[in-house]
PDB file of N, CA, C and O in Angstrom:
ATOM      1  N   MET H   1      -2.975 -10.524  18.172  1.00 81.00           N
ATOM      2  CA  MET H   1      -2.257 -10.076  17.010  1.00 81.00           C
ATOM      3  C   MET H   1      -1.407  -9.031  17.296  1.00 81.00           C
ATOM      4  O   MET H   1      -1.629  -8.180  18.235  1.00 81.00           O
ATOM      5  N   ASP H   2      -0.098  -9.301  16.867  1.00 88.00           N
ATOM      6  CA  ASP H   2       1.112  -8.134  17.207  1.00 88.00           C
ATOM      7  C   ASP H   2       1.058  -6.960  16.281  1.00 88.00           C
ATOM      8  O   ASP H   2       0.289  -6.858  15.301  1.00 88.00           O
ATOM      9  N   ASN H   3       1.799  -6.003  16.763  1.00 90.00           N
ATOM     10  CA  ASN H   3       1.654  -4.763  15.940  1.00 90.00           C
ATOM     11  C   ASN H   3       2.228  -4.863  14.666  1.00 90.00           C
ATOM     12  O   ASN H   3       1.791  -3.930  13.673  1.00 90.00           O
ATOM     13  N   ARG H   4       3.152  -5.733  14.243  1.00 91.00           N
ATOM     14  CA  ARG H   4       3.425  -5.915  12.939  1.00 91.00           C
ATOM     15  C   ARG H   4       2.574  -6.472  11.879  1.00 91.00           C
ATOM     16  O   ARG H   4       2.567  -5.999  10.937  1.00 91.00           O
ATOM     17  N   LYS H   5       1.485  -7.318  12.475  1.00 93.00           N
ATOM     18  CA  LYS H   5       0.455  -7.896  11.446  1.00 93.00           C
ATOM     19  C   LYS H   5      -0.482  -6.504  11.434  1.00 93.00           C
ATOM     20  O   LYS H   5      -0.970  -6.502  10.200  1.00 93.00           O
ATOM     21  N   ILE H   6      -0.875  -6.031  12.470  1.00 95.00           N
ATOM     22  CA  ILE H   6      -1.844  -4.929  12.271  1.00 95.00           C
ATOM     23  C   ILE H   6      -1.069  -3.699  11.140  1.00 95.00           C
ATOM     24  O   ILE H   6      -1.872  -3.252  10.432  1.00 95.00           O
ATOM     25  N   ALA H   7       0.232  -3.405  11.286  1.00 94.00           N
ATOM     26  CA  ALA H   7       0.708  -2.518  10.295  1.00 94.00           C
ATOM     27  C   ALA H   7       0.691  -3.192   9.009  1.00 94.00           C
ATOM     28  O   ALA H   7       0.393  -2.321   7.942  1.00 94.00           O
ATOM     29  N   GLY H   8       0.725  -4.388   8.821  1.00 95.00           N
ATOM     30  CA  GLY H   8       0.971  -4.950   7.314  1.00 95.00           C
ATOM     31  C   GLY H   8      -0.584  -4.931   6.889  1.00 95.00           C
ATOM     32  O   GLY H   8      -0.940  -4.602   5.722  1.00 95.00           O
ATOM     33  N   ILE H   9      -1.751  -5.095   7.774  1.00 96.00           N
ATOM     34  CA  ILE H   9      -2.981  -5.172   7.443  1.00 96.00           C
ATOM     35  C   ILE H   9      -3.535  -3.737   6.834  1.00 96.00           C
ATOM     36  O   ILE H   9      -4.111  -3.538   5.833  1.00 96.00           O
ATOM     37  N   ILE H  10      -3.034  -2.665   7.768  1.00 96.00           N
ATOM     38  CA  ILE H  10      -3.455  -1.424   7.378  1.00 96.00           C
ATOM     39  C   ILE H  10      -2.848  -0.915   6.185  1.00 96.00           C
ATOM     40  O   ILE H  10      -3.397  -0.415   5.230  1.00 96.00           O
ATOM     41  N   THR H  11      -1.258  -1.251   5.688  1.00 97.00           N
ATOM     42  CA  THR H  11      -0.730  -1.009   4.747  1.00 97.00           C
ATOM     43  C   THR H  11      -1.439  -1.572   3.473  1.00 97.00           C
ATOM     44  O   THR H  11      -1.664  -1.096   2.467  1.00 97.00           O
ATOM     45  N   ALA H  12      -1.941  -2.800   3.697  1.00 97.00           N
ATOM     46  CA  ALA H  12      -2.467  -3.698   2.567  1.00 97.00           C
ATOM     47  C   ALA H  12      -4.029  -3.064   2.196  1.00 97.00           C
ATOM     48  O   ALA H  12      -4.208  -2.863   0.955  1.00 97.00           O
ATOM     49  N   VAL H  13      -4.779  -2.651   3.089  1.00 97.00           N
ATOM     50  CA  VAL H  13      -6.089  -1.806   2.833  1.00 97.00           C
ATOM     51  C   VAL H  13      -5.760  -0.481   2.188  1.00 97.00           C
ATOM     52  O   VAL H  13      -6.581  -0.210   1.338  1.00 97.00           O
ATOM     53  N   ILE H  14      -4.906   0.143   2.653  1.00 97.00           N
ATOM     54  CA  ILE H  14      -4.507   1.338   2.108  1.00 97.00           C
ATOM     55  C   ILE H  14      -4.185   1.238   0.585  1.00 97.00           C
ATOM     56  O   ILE H  14      -4.417   2.175  -0.295  1.00 97.00           O
ATOM     57  N   ALA H  15      -3.350   0.255   0.271  1.00 97.00           N
ATOM     58  CA  ALA H  15      -2.995  -0.015  -1.041  1.00 97.00           C
ATOM     59  C   ALA H  15      -4.045  -0.246  -1.946  1.00 97.00           C
ATOM     60  O   ALA H  15      -4.332   0.160  -3.105  1.00 97.00           O
ATOM     61  N   ILE H  16      -4.902  -1.181  -1.597  1.00 97.00           N
ATOM     62  CA  ILE H  16      -6.243  -1.596  -2.190  1.00 97.00           C
ATOM     63  C   ILE H  16      -6.978  -0.696  -2.477  1.00 97.00           C
ATOM     64  O   ILE H  16      -7.454  -0.446  -3.858  1.00 97.00           O
ATOM     65  N   ALA H  17      -7.237   0.055  -1.332  1.00 96.00           N
ATOM     66  CA  ALA H  17      -7.956   1.462  -1.540  1.00 96.00           C
ATOM     67  C   ALA H  17      -7.407   2.365  -2.463  1.00 96.00           C
ATOM     68  O   ALA H  17      -8.128   3.193  -3.444  1.00 96.00           O
ATOM     69  N   GLY H  18      -6.053   2.621  -2.543  1.00 96.00           N
ATOM     70  CA  GLY H  18      -5.471   3.505  -3.499  1.00 96.00           C
ATOM     71  C   GLY H  18      -5.605   3.166  -4.899  1.00 96.00           C
ATOM     72  O   GLY H  18      -5.657   3.804  -5.979  1.00 96.00           O
ATOM     73  N   LEU H  19      -5.524   1.601  -4.990  1.00 95.00           N
ATOM     74  CA  LEU H  19      -5.582   1.163  -6.479  1.00 95.00           C
ATOM     75  C   LEU H  19      -7.110   1.293  -6.756  1.00 95.00           C
ATOM     76  O   LEU H  19      -7.076   1.850  -8.174  1.00 95.00           O
ATOM     77  N   ILE H  20      -7.969   1.109  -6.107  1.00 95.00           N
ATOM     78  CA  ILE H  20      -9.463   1.213  -6.619  1.00 95.00           C
ATOM     79  C   ILE H  20      -9.469   2.697  -6.875  1.00 95.00           C
ATOM     80  O   ILE H  20     -10.548   3.010  -7.886  1.00 95.00           O
ATOM     81  N   THR H  21      -9.052   3.555  -6.103  1.00 95.00           N
ATOM     82  CA  THR H  21      -9.379   5.073  -6.248  1.00 95.00           C
ATOM     83  C   THR H  21      -8.756   5.419  -7.684  1.00 95.00           C
ATOM     84  O   THR H  21      -9.187   6.097  -8.423  1.00 95.00           O
ATOM     85  N   MET H  22      -7.493   4.857  -7.741  1.00 94.00           N
ATOM     86  CA  MET H  22      -6.599   5.338  -9.164  1.00 94.00           C
ATOM     87  C   MET H  22      -7.355   4.766 -10.068  1.00 94.00           C
ATOM     88  O   MET H  22      -7.542   5.519 -11.372  1.00 94.00           O
ATOM     89  N   LEU H  23      -7.673   3.631 -10.129  1.00 92.00           N
ATOM     90  CA  LEU H  23      -8.772   2.885 -11.344  1.00 92.00           C
ATOM     91  C   LEU H  23      -9.986   3.570 -11.566  1.00 92.00           C
ATOM     92  O   LEU H  23     -10.430   3.530 -12.680  1.00 92.00           O
ATOM     93  N   ASN H  24     -10.694   4.172 -10.613  1.00 93.00           N
ATOM     94  CA  ASN H  24     -11.864   4.912 -10.936  1.00 93.00           C
ATOM     95  C   ASN H  24     -11.731   6.541 -10.846  1.00 93.00           C
ATOM     96  O   ASN H  24     -12.733   7.174 -11.057  1.00 93.00           O
ATOM     97  N   MET H  25     -10.699   7.255 -10.832  1.00 91.00           N
ATOM     98  CA  MET H  25     -10.668   8.469 -10.932  1.00 91.00           C
ATOM     99  C   MET H  25     -11.156   9.010 -12.159  1.00 91.00           C
ATOM    100  O   MET H  25     -10.988   8.321 -13.328  1.00 91.00           O
ATOM    101  N   GLY H  26     -12.089  10.009 -12.364  1.00 87.00           N
ATOM    102  CA  GLY H  26     -12.554  10.516 -13.396  1.00 87.00           C
ATOM    103  C   GLY H  26     -13.676   9.729 -13.793  1.00 87.00           C
ATOM    104  O   GLY H  26     -14.392  10.335 -14.889  1.00 87.00           O
ATOM    105  N   MET H  27     -14.301   8.702 -13.296  1.00 88.00           N
ATOM    106  CA  MET H  27     -15.710   8.144 -13.596  1.00 88.00           C
ATOM    107  C   MET H  27     -16.695   8.764 -12.835  1.00 88.00           C
ATOM    108  O   MET H  27     -16.408   9.180 -11.736  1.00 88.00           O
ATOM    109  N   ASP H  28     -17.829   8.749 -13.321  1.00 89.00           N
ATOM    110  CA  ASP H  28     -19.140   9.387 -12.494  1.00 89.00           C
ATOM    111  C   ASP H  28     -19.899   8.242 -11.697  1.00 89.00           C
ATOM    112  O   ASP H  28     -21.343   8.408 -11.729  1.00 89.00           O
ATOM    113  N   THR H  29     -19.071   7.265 -11.507  1.00 90.00           N
ATOM    114  CA  THR H  29     -19.984   6.089 -10.708  1.00 90.00           C
ATOM    115  C   THR H  29     -19.818   6.496  -9.280  1.00 90.00           C
ATOM    116  O   THR H  29     -18.816   7.206  -8.743  1.00 90.00           O
ATOM    117  N   PRO H  30     -20.891   5.969  -8.599  1.00 93.00           N
ATOM    118  CA  PRO H  30     -20.940   6.255  -6.969  1.00 93.00           C
ATOM    119  C   PRO H  30     -19.894   5.615  -6.502  1.00 93.00           C
ATOM    120  O   PRO H  30     -19.288   4.431  -6.734  1.00 93.00           O
ATOM    121  N   ILE H  31     -19.316   5.916  -5.182  1.00 92.00           N
ATOM    122  CA  ILE H  31     -18.099   5.650  -4.563  1.00 92.00           C
ATOM    123  C   ILE H  31     -18.252   4.139  -4.215  1.00 92.00           C
ATOM    124  O   ILE H  31     -17.403   3.312  -3.927  1.00 92.00           O
ATOM    125  N   LEU H  32     -19.496   3.763  -3.887  1.00 93.00           N
ATOM    126  CA  LEU H  32     -19.898   2.461  -3.296  1.00 93.00           C
ATOM    127  C   LEU H  32     -19.816   1.250  -4.294  1.00 93.00           C
ATOM    128  O   LEU H  32     -19.621   0.159  -3.960  1.00 93.00           O
ATOM    129  N   SER H  33     -19.766   1.820  -5.649  1.00 94.00           N
ATOM    130  CA  SER H  33     -19.746   1.074  -6.639  1.00 94.00           C
ATOM    131  C   SER H  33     -18.053   0.832  -7.127  1.00 94.00           C
ATOM    132  O   SER H  33     -17.884  -0.009  -8.224  1.00 94.00           O
ATOM    133  N   TRP H  34     -17.210   1.345  -6.658  1.00 95.00           N
ATOM    134  CA  TRP H  34     -15.686   1.716  -7.045  1.00 95.00           C
ATOM    135  C   TRP H  34     -14.985   0.260  -7.137  1.00 95.00           C
ATOM    136  O   TRP H  34     -14.516  -0.127  -7.938  1.00 95.00           O
ATOM    137  N   PRO H  35     -15.368  -0.538  -5.835  1.00 95.00           N
ATOM    138  CA  PRO H  35     -14.612  -1.834  -5.837  1.00 95.00           C
ATOM    139  C   PRO H  35     -15.036  -2.812  -6.958  1.00 95.00           C
ATOM    140  O   PRO H  35     -14.124  -3.453  -7.680  1.00 95.00           O
ATOM    141  N   LEU H  36     -16.228  -2.891  -7.296  1.00 95.00           N
ATOM    142  CA  LEU H  36     -16.642  -3.682  -8.267  1.00 95.00           C
ATOM    143  C   LEU H  36     -16.413  -3.362  -9.610  1.00 95.00           C
ATOM    144  O   LEU H  36     -15.682  -4.077 -10.535  1.00 95.00           O
ATOM    145  N   GLU H  37     -16.507  -1.990  -9.804  1.00 95.00           N
ATOM    146  CA  GLU H  37     -16.023  -1.156 -11.267  1.00 95.00           C
ATOM    147  C   GLU H  37     -14.397  -1.504 -11.459  1.00 95.00           C
ATOM    148  O   GLU H  37     -13.997  -2.009 -12.459  1.00 95.00           O
ATOM    149  N   ALA H  38     -13.825  -1.618 -10.303  1.00 95.00           N
ATOM    150  CA  ALA H  38     -12.169  -1.595 -10.375  1.00 95.00           C
ATOM    151  C   ALA H  38     -11.929  -3.121 -10.852  1.00 95.00           C
ATOM    152  O   ALA H  38     -11.013  -3.548 -11.605  1.00 95.00           O
ATOM    153  N   TYR H  39     -12.575  -3.963 -10.017  1.00 96.00           N
ATOM    154  CA  TYR H  39     -12.441  -5.542 -10.467  1.00 96.00           C
ATOM    155  C   TYR H  39     -12.782  -5.896 -11.830  1.00 96.00           C
ATOM    156  O   TYR H  39     -12.205  -6.555 -12.517  1.00 96.00           O
ATOM    157  N   LEU H  40     -14.059  -5.263 -12.258  1.00 95.00           N
ATOM    158  CA  LEU H  40     -14.556  -5.666 -13.383  1.00 95.00           C
ATOM    159  C   LEU H  40     -13.432  -4.996 -14.596  1.00 95.00           C
ATOM    160  O   LEU H  40     -13.453  -5.902 -15.628  1.00 95.00           O
ATOM    161  N   GLY H  41     -12.972  -3.905 -14.288  1.00 94.00           N
ATOM    162  CA  GLY H  41     -12.063  -3.218 -15.460  1.00 94.00           C
ATOM    163  C   GLY H  41     -10.751  -4.012 -15.352  1.00 94.00           C
ATOM    164  O   GLY H  41     -10.420  -4.009 -16.436  1.00 94.00           O
ATOM    165  N   VAL H  42     -10.345  -4.686 -14.266  1.00 95.00           N
ATOM    166  CA  VAL H  42      -9.084  -5.211 -14.491  1.00 95.00           C
ATOM    167  C   VAL H  42      -9.365  -6.676 -15.078  1.00 95.00           C
ATOM    168  O   VAL H  42      -8.501  -7.072 -16.086  1.00 95.00           O
ATOM    169  N   ALA H  43     -10.380  -7.115 -14.889  1.00 96.00           N
ATOM    170  CA  ALA H  43     -10.807  -8.563 -15.549  1.00 96.00           C
ATOM    171  C   ALA H  43     -10.976  -8.257 -17.028  1.00 96.00           C
ATOM    172  O   ALA H  43     -10.597  -8.942 -17.719  1.00 96.00           O
ATOM    173  N   PHE H  44     -11.565  -7.137 -17.423  1.00 95.00           N
ATOM    174  CA  PHE H  44     -11.907  -6.779 -18.906  1.00 95.00           C
ATOM    175  C   PHE H  44     -10.316  -6.705 -19.379  1.00 95.00           C
ATOM    176  O   PHE H  44     -10.332  -6.932 -20.528  1.00 95.00           O
ATOM    177  N   THR H  45      -9.725  -5.894 -18.866  1.00 95.00           N
ATOM    178  CA  THR H  45      -8.343  -5.449 -19.422  1.00 95.00           C
ATOM    179  C   THR H  45      -7.416  -6.857 -19.710  1.00 95.00           C
ATOM    180  O   THR H  45      -6.850  -7.148 -20.518  1.00 95.00           O
ATOM    181  N   ILE H  46      -7.617  -7.736 -18.637  1.00 95.00           N
ATOM    182  CA  ILE H  46      -6.840  -8.862 -18.711  1.00 95.00           C
ATOM    183  C   ILE H  46      -7.295  -9.657 -19.755  1.00 95.00           C
ATOM    184  O   ILE H  46      -6.547 -10.410 -20.627  1.00 95.00           O
ATOM    185  N   GLY H  47      -8.754 -10.027 -20.000  1.00 95.00           N
ATOM    186  CA  GLY H  47      -9.289 -10.438 -20.950  1.00 95.00           C
ATOM    187  C   GLY H  47      -9.057 -10.109 -22.365  1.00 95.00           C
ATOM    188  O   GLY H  47      -8.899 -10.834 -23.358  1.00 95.00           O
ATOM    189  N   TRP H  48      -9.231  -8.699 -22.626  1.00 94.00           N
ATOM    190  CA  TRP H  48      -9.074  -8.121 -23.632  1.00 94.00           C
ATOM    191  C   TRP H  48      -7.563  -8.315 -24.277  1.00 94.00           C
ATOM    192  O   TRP H  48      -7.223  -8.424 -25.558  1.00 94.00           O
ATOM    193  N   LEU H  49      -6.583  -7.947 -23.429  1.00 94.00           N
ATOM    194  CA  LEU H  49      -5.127  -7.749 -23.924  1.00 94.00           C
ATOM    195  C   LEU H  49      -4.710  -9.358 -24.167  1.00 94.00           C
ATOM    196  O   LEU H  49      -3.646  -9.647 -24.721  1.00 94.00           O
ATOM    197  N   THR H  50      -5.179 -10.191 -23.458  1.00 93.00           N
ATOM    198  CA  THR H  50      -4.468 -11.640 -23.465  1.00 93.00           C
ATOM    199  C   THR H  50      -5.628 -12.669 -24.020  1.00 93.00           C
ATOM    200  O   THR H  50      -5.105 -13.717 -24.512  1.00 93.00           O
ATOM    201  N   SER H  51      -6.474 -12.267 -24.621  1.00 88.00           N
ATOM    202  CA  SER H  51      -7.673 -13.181 -25.155  1.00 88.00           C
ATOM    203  C   SER H  51      -7.943 -14.444 -24.329  1.00 88.00           C
ATOM    204  O   SER H  51      -8.086 -15.532 -25.216  1.00 88.00           O
ATOM    205  N   VAL H  52      -7.861 -14.360 -23.094  1.00 94.00           N
ATOM    206  CA  VAL H  52      -8.092 -15.670 -22.426  1.00 94.00           C
ATOM    207  C   VAL H  52      -9.536 -15.759 -22.200  1.00 94.00           C
ATOM    208  O   VAL H  52     -10.317 -14.820 -22.346  1.00 94.00           O
ATOM    209  N   PRO H  53     -10.104 -16.862 -21.950  1.00 95.00           N
ATOM    210  CA  PRO H  53     -11.712 -17.347 -21.639  1.00 95.00           C
ATOM    211  C   PRO H  53     -12.257 -16.220 -20.648  1.00 95.00           C
ATOM    212  O   PRO H  53     -11.327 -15.823 -19.447  1.00 95.00           O
ATOM    213  N   THR H  54     -13.256 -15.975 -20.509  1.00 94.00           N
ATOM    214  CA  THR H  54     -13.853 -14.984 -19.612  1.00 94.00           C
ATOM    215  C   THR H  54     -13.700 -15.500 -18.128  1.00 94.00           C
ATOM    216  O   THR H  54     -13.244 -14.594 -17.155  1.00 94.00           O
ATOM    217  N   ALA H  55     -13.982 -16.572 -17.778  1.00 95.00           N
ATOM    218  CA  ALA H  55     -13.848 -17.116 -16.808  1.00 95.00           C
ATOM    219  C   ALA H  55     -12.391 -17.001 -16.018  1.00 95.00           C
ATOM    220  O   ALA H  55     -12.327 -16.704 -14.670  1.00 95.00           O
ATOM    221  N   LEU H  56     -11.499 -17.508 -16.803  1.00 96.00           N
ATOM    222  CA  LEU H  56     -10.086 -17.127 -16.291  1.00 96.00           C
ATOM    223  C   LEU H  56      -9.889 -15.783 -16.098  1.00 96.00           C
ATOM    224  O   LEU H  56      -8.788 -15.564 -15.223  1.00 96.00           O
ATOM    225  N   ALA H  57     -10.197 -14.698 -16.928  1.00 96.00           N
ATOM    226  CA  ALA H  57      -9.956 -13.290 -16.782  1.00 96.00           C
ATOM    227  C   ALA H  57     -10.224 -13.063 -15.448  1.00 96.00           C
ATOM    228  O   ALA H  57      -9.798 -12.130 -14.673  1.00 96.00           O
ATOM    229  N   TYR H  58     -11.587 -13.428 -15.000  1.00 97.00           N
ATOM    230  CA  TYR H  58     -12.146 -13.041 -13.694  1.00 97.00           C
ATOM    231  C   TYR H  58     -11.364 -13.595 -12.442  1.00 97.00           C
ATOM    232  O   TYR H  58     -11.098 -12.968 -11.443  1.00 97.00           O
ATOM    233  N   VAL H  59     -10.760 -14.782 -12.787  1.00 97.00           N
ATOM    234  CA  VAL H  59      -9.844 -15.473 -11.738  1.00 97.00           C
ATOM    235  C   VAL H  59      -8.576 -14.702 -11.700  1.00 97.00           C
ATOM    236  O   VAL H  59      -8.116 -14.392 -10.541  1.00 97.00           O
ATOM    237  N   LEU H  60      -7.974 -14.305 -12.610  1.00 96.00           N
ATOM    238  CA  LEU H  60      -6.796 -13.574 -12.635  1.00 96.00           C
ATOM    239  C   LEU H  60      -6.986 -12.122 -12.332  1.00 96.00           C
ATOM    240  O   LEU H  60      -5.961 -11.674 -11.704  1.00 96.00           O
ATOM    241  N   GLY H  61      -8.112 -11.677 -12.533  1.00 96.00           N
ATOM    242  CA  GLY H  61      -8.339 -10.323 -12.038  1.00 96.00           C
ATOM    243  C   GLY H  61      -8.467 -10.282 -10.491  1.00 96.00           C
ATOM    244  O   GLY H  61      -7.743  -9.478  -9.779  1.00 96.00           O
ATOM    245  N   ALA H  62      -8.991 -11.426  -9.969  1.00 97.00           N
ATOM    246  CA  ALA H  62      -9.112 -11.589  -8.492  1.00 97.00           C
ATOM    247  C   ALA H  62      -7.759 -11.787  -7.833  1.00 97.00           C
ATOM    248  O   ALA H  62      -7.063 -11.384  -6.777  1.00 97.00           O
ATOM    249  N   LEU H  63      -6.741 -12.593  -8.647  1.00 97.00           N
ATOM    250  CA  LEU H  63      -5.490 -12.920  -8.009  1.00 97.00           C
ATOM    251  C   LEU H  63      -4.805 -11.550  -7.911  1.00 97.00           C
ATOM    252  O   LEU H  63      -3.729 -11.421  -7.430  1.00 97.00           O
ATOM    253  N   VAL H  64      -4.846 -10.718  -9.107  1.00 96.00           N
ATOM    254  CA  VAL H  64      -4.224  -9.366  -9.148  1.00 96.00           C
ATOM    255  C   VAL H  64      -4.424  -8.542  -7.832  1.00 96.00           C
ATOM    256  O   VAL H  64      -3.427  -8.260  -7.296  1.00 96.00           O
ATOM    257  N   PHE H  65      -5.675  -8.610  -7.300  1.00 97.00           N
ATOM    258  CA  PHE H  65      -5.819  -7.616  -6.126  1.00 97.00           C
ATOM    259  C   PHE H  65      -5.360  -8.630  -4.915  1.00 97.00           C
ATOM    260  O   PHE H  65      -4.670  -7.877  -3.997  1.00 97.00           O
ATOM    261  N   MET H  66      -5.387  -9.856  -5.043  1.00 97.00           N
ATOM    262  CA  MET H  66      -4.749 -10.545  -3.902  1.00 97.00           C
ATOM    263  C   MET H  66      -3.612 -10.586  -4.029  1.00 97.00           C
ATOM    264  O   MET H  66      -2.794 -10.317  -2.760  1.00 97.00           O
ATOM    265  N   LEU H  67      -2.584 -10.594  -5.002  1.00 97.00           N
ATOM    266  CA  LEU H  67      -1.280 -10.384  -4.984  1.00 97.00           C
ATOM    267  C   LEU H  67      -0.719  -8.836  -4.438  1.00 97.00           C
ATOM    268  O   LEU H  67      -0.014  -8.702  -3.698  1.00 97.00           O
ATOM    269  N   ILE H  68      -1.419  -8.071  -5.000  1.00 97.00           N
ATOM    270  CA  ILE H  68      -1.341  -6.528  -4.516  1.00 97.00           C
ATOM    271  C   ILE H  68      -1.499  -6.516  -3.023  1.00 97.00           C
ATOM    272  O   ILE H  68      -0.512  -5.985  -2.245  1.00 97.00           O
ATOM    273  N   ALA H  69      -2.582  -7.107  -2.503  1.00 97.00           N
ATOM    274  CA  ALA H  69      -2.710  -7.168  -0.879  1.00 97.00           C
ATOM    275  C   ALA H  69      -1.653  -7.793  -0.110  1.00 97.00           C
ATOM    276  O   ALA H  69      -1.113  -7.376   0.809  1.00 97.00           O
ATOM    277  N   PHE H  70      -1.207  -8.735  -0.707  1.00 98.00           N
ATOM    278  CA  PHE H  70      -0.138  -9.558  -0.101  1.00 98.00           C
ATOM    279  C   PHE H  70       1.173  -9.051  -0.148  1.00 98.00           C
ATOM    280  O   PHE H  70       1.813  -8.750   1.007  1.00 98.00           O
ATOM    281  N   VAL H  71       1.592  -8.436  -1.178  1.00 97.00           N
ATOM    282  CA  VAL H  71       2.650  -7.572  -1.098  1.00 97.00           C
ATOM    283  C   VAL H  71       2.746  -6.421  -0.420  1.00 97.00           C
ATOM    284  O   VAL H  71       3.740  -6.417   0.278  1.00 97.00           O
ATOM    285  N   PHE H  72       1.728  -5.749  -0.385  1.00 97.00           N
ATOM    286  CA  PHE H  72       1.878  -4.520   0.638  1.00 97.00           C
ATOM    287  C   PHE H  72       1.539  -5.018   1.893  1.00 97.00           C
ATOM    288  O   PHE H  72       2.197  -4.229   3.076  1.00 97.00           O
ATOM    289  N   TYR H  73       1.006  -6.121   2.409  1.00 97.00           N
ATOM    290  CA  TYR H  73       0.992  -6.680   3.524  1.00 97.00           C
ATOM    291  C   TYR H  73       2.559  -6.969   4.310  1.00 97.00           C
ATOM    292  O   TYR H  73       2.993  -6.431   5.275  1.00 97.00           O
ATOM    293  N   LYS H  74       3.264  -7.725   3.359  1.00 96.00           N
ATOM    294  CA  LYS H  74       4.433  -8.055   3.618  1.00 96.00           C
ATOM    295  C   LYS H  74       5.448  -6.715   3.753  1.00 96.00           C
ATOM    296  O   LYS H  74       6.041  -6.779   4.592  1.00 96.00           O
ATOM    297  N   LEU H  75       5.205  -5.879   2.761  1.00 96.00           N
ATOM    298  CA  LEU H  75       5.889  -4.717   2.916  1.00 96.00           C
ATOM    299  C   LEU H  75       5.599  -3.806   4.198  1.00 96.00           C
ATOM    300  O   LEU H  75       6.711  -3.327   4.640  1.00 96.00           O
ATOM    301  N   GLY H  76       4.383  -3.906   4.494  1.00 95.00           N
ATOM    302  CA  GLY H  76       4.052  -2.910   5.525  1.00 95.00           C
ATOM    303  C   GLY H  76       4.586  -3.474   6.942  1.00 95.00           C
ATOM    304  O   GLY H  76       4.932  -2.801   7.934  1.00 95.00           O
ATOM    305  N   SER H  77       4.460  -4.860   7.109  1.00 94.00           N
ATOM    306  CA  SER H  77       4.981  -5.432   8.220  1.00 94.00           C
ATOM    307  C   SER H  77       6.467  -5.430   8.462  1.00 94.00           C
ATOM    308  O   SER H  77       7.276  -5.331   9.296  1.00 94.00           O
ATOM    309  N   TRP H  78       7.307  -5.526   7.234  1.00 94.00           N
ATOM    310  CA  TRP H  78       8.668  -5.480   6.902  1.00 94.00           C
ATOM    311  C   TRP H  78       9.099  -3.994   7.501  1.00 94.00           C
ATOM    312  O   TRP H  78      10.273  -3.746   8.269  1.00 94.00           O
ATOM    313  N   VAL H  79       8.551  -3.030   7.125  1.00 93.00           N
ATOM    314  CA  VAL H  79       8.737  -1.609   7.308  1.00 93.00           C
ATOM    315  C   VAL H  79       8.740  -1.427   8.881  1.00 93.00           C
ATOM    316  O   VAL H  79       9.476  -0.653   9.411  1.00 93.00           O
ATOM    317  N   TYR H  80       7.490  -1.890   9.075  1.00 93.00           N
ATOM    318  CA  TYR H  80       7.198  -1.831  10.579  1.00 93.00           C
ATOM    319  C   TYR H  80       8.399  -2.448  11.690  1.00 93.00           C
ATOM    320  O   TYR H  80       8.814  -1.657  12.482  1.00 93.00           O
ATOM    321  N   GLY H  81       8.667  -3.669  11.172  1.00 90.00           N
ATOM    322  CA  GLY H  81       9.639  -4.065  11.982  1.00 90.00           C
ATOM    323  C   GLY H  81      11.038  -3.575  11.826  1.00 90.00           C
ATOM    324  O   GLY H  81      11.769  -3.525  12.873  1.00 90.00           O
ATOM    325  N   LEU H  82      11.461  -2.751  10.766  1.00 92.00           N
ATOM    326  CA  LEU H  82      12.717  -2.064  10.549  1.00 92.00           C
ATOM    327  C   LEU H  82      12.522  -0.561  11.488  1.00 92.00           C
ATOM    328  O   LEU H  82      13.504  -0.512  12.029  1.00 92.00           O
ATOM    329  N   ALA H  83      11.318  -0.032  11.620  1.00 91.00           N
ATOM    330  CA  ALA H  83      11.211   0.950  12.322  1.00 91.00           C
ATOM    331  C   ALA H  83      11.220   0.874  13.609  1.00 91.00           C
ATOM    332  O   ALA H  83      11.567   1.658  14.614  1.00 91.00           O
ATOM    333  N   THR H  84      10.795  -0.368  14.150  1.00 90.00           N
ATOM    334  CA  THR H  84      10.955  -0.546  15.649  1.00 90.00           C
ATOM    335  C   THR H  84      11.966  -1.389  16.221  1.00 90.00           C
ATOM    336  O   THR H  84      11.912  -1.573  17.419  1.00 90.00           O
ATOM    337  N   ARG H  85      12.851  -1.824  15.482  1.00 83.00           N
ATOM    338  CA  ARG H  85      14.044  -2.517  15.666  1.00 83.00           C
ATOM    339  C   ARG H  85      14.968  -1.720  16.745  1.00 83.00           C
ATOM    340  O   ARG H  85      15.157  -0.662  16.472  1.00 83.00           O
ATOM    341  N   ARG H  86      14.981  -2.152  17.780  1.00 58.00           N
ATOM    342  CA  ARG H  86      16.095  -1.349  18.690  1.00 58.00           C
ATOM    343  C   ARG H  86      17.512  -2.200  18.753  1.00 58.00           C
ATOM    344  O   ARG H  86      17.477  -3.224  18.803  1.00 58.00           O
ATOM    345  N   GLN H  87      18.558  -1.346  18.536  1.00 43.00           N
ATOM    346  CA  GLN H  87      19.835  -1.721  18.461  1.00 43.00           C
ATOM    347  C   GLN H  87      20.754  -1.148  19.784  1.00 43.00           C
ATOM    348  O   GLN H  87      20.506  -0.187  20.051  1.00 43.00           O
TER     349      GLN H  87
END
C-alpha cells in the first residue's frame, strides 16, 4: 500500500470520527455508543425529514457515512499527492 492510500485512509477515519463527535457533543451517552447513536440519528433525521420508509432511511444513513468517508479519502490522497509532488 503506498503512502497516498494511507494518507487517504487516515483522512477518512479522522473525518468520520469528527462527524461522529460533532453529532454526539452534548449527549451523556458513553463514548463507545457514539457511532451507533450517530448512525441512528442520521437515519432518524432522513426518515423524519423525507418520510421515506424506515428500511430506506437506514440504507440512506449508511450511504451518507460511506459517501463522507469516500470523499475525504479522495481529498486526503489528493492533498498528499499535491504535497509530495516534486517539480
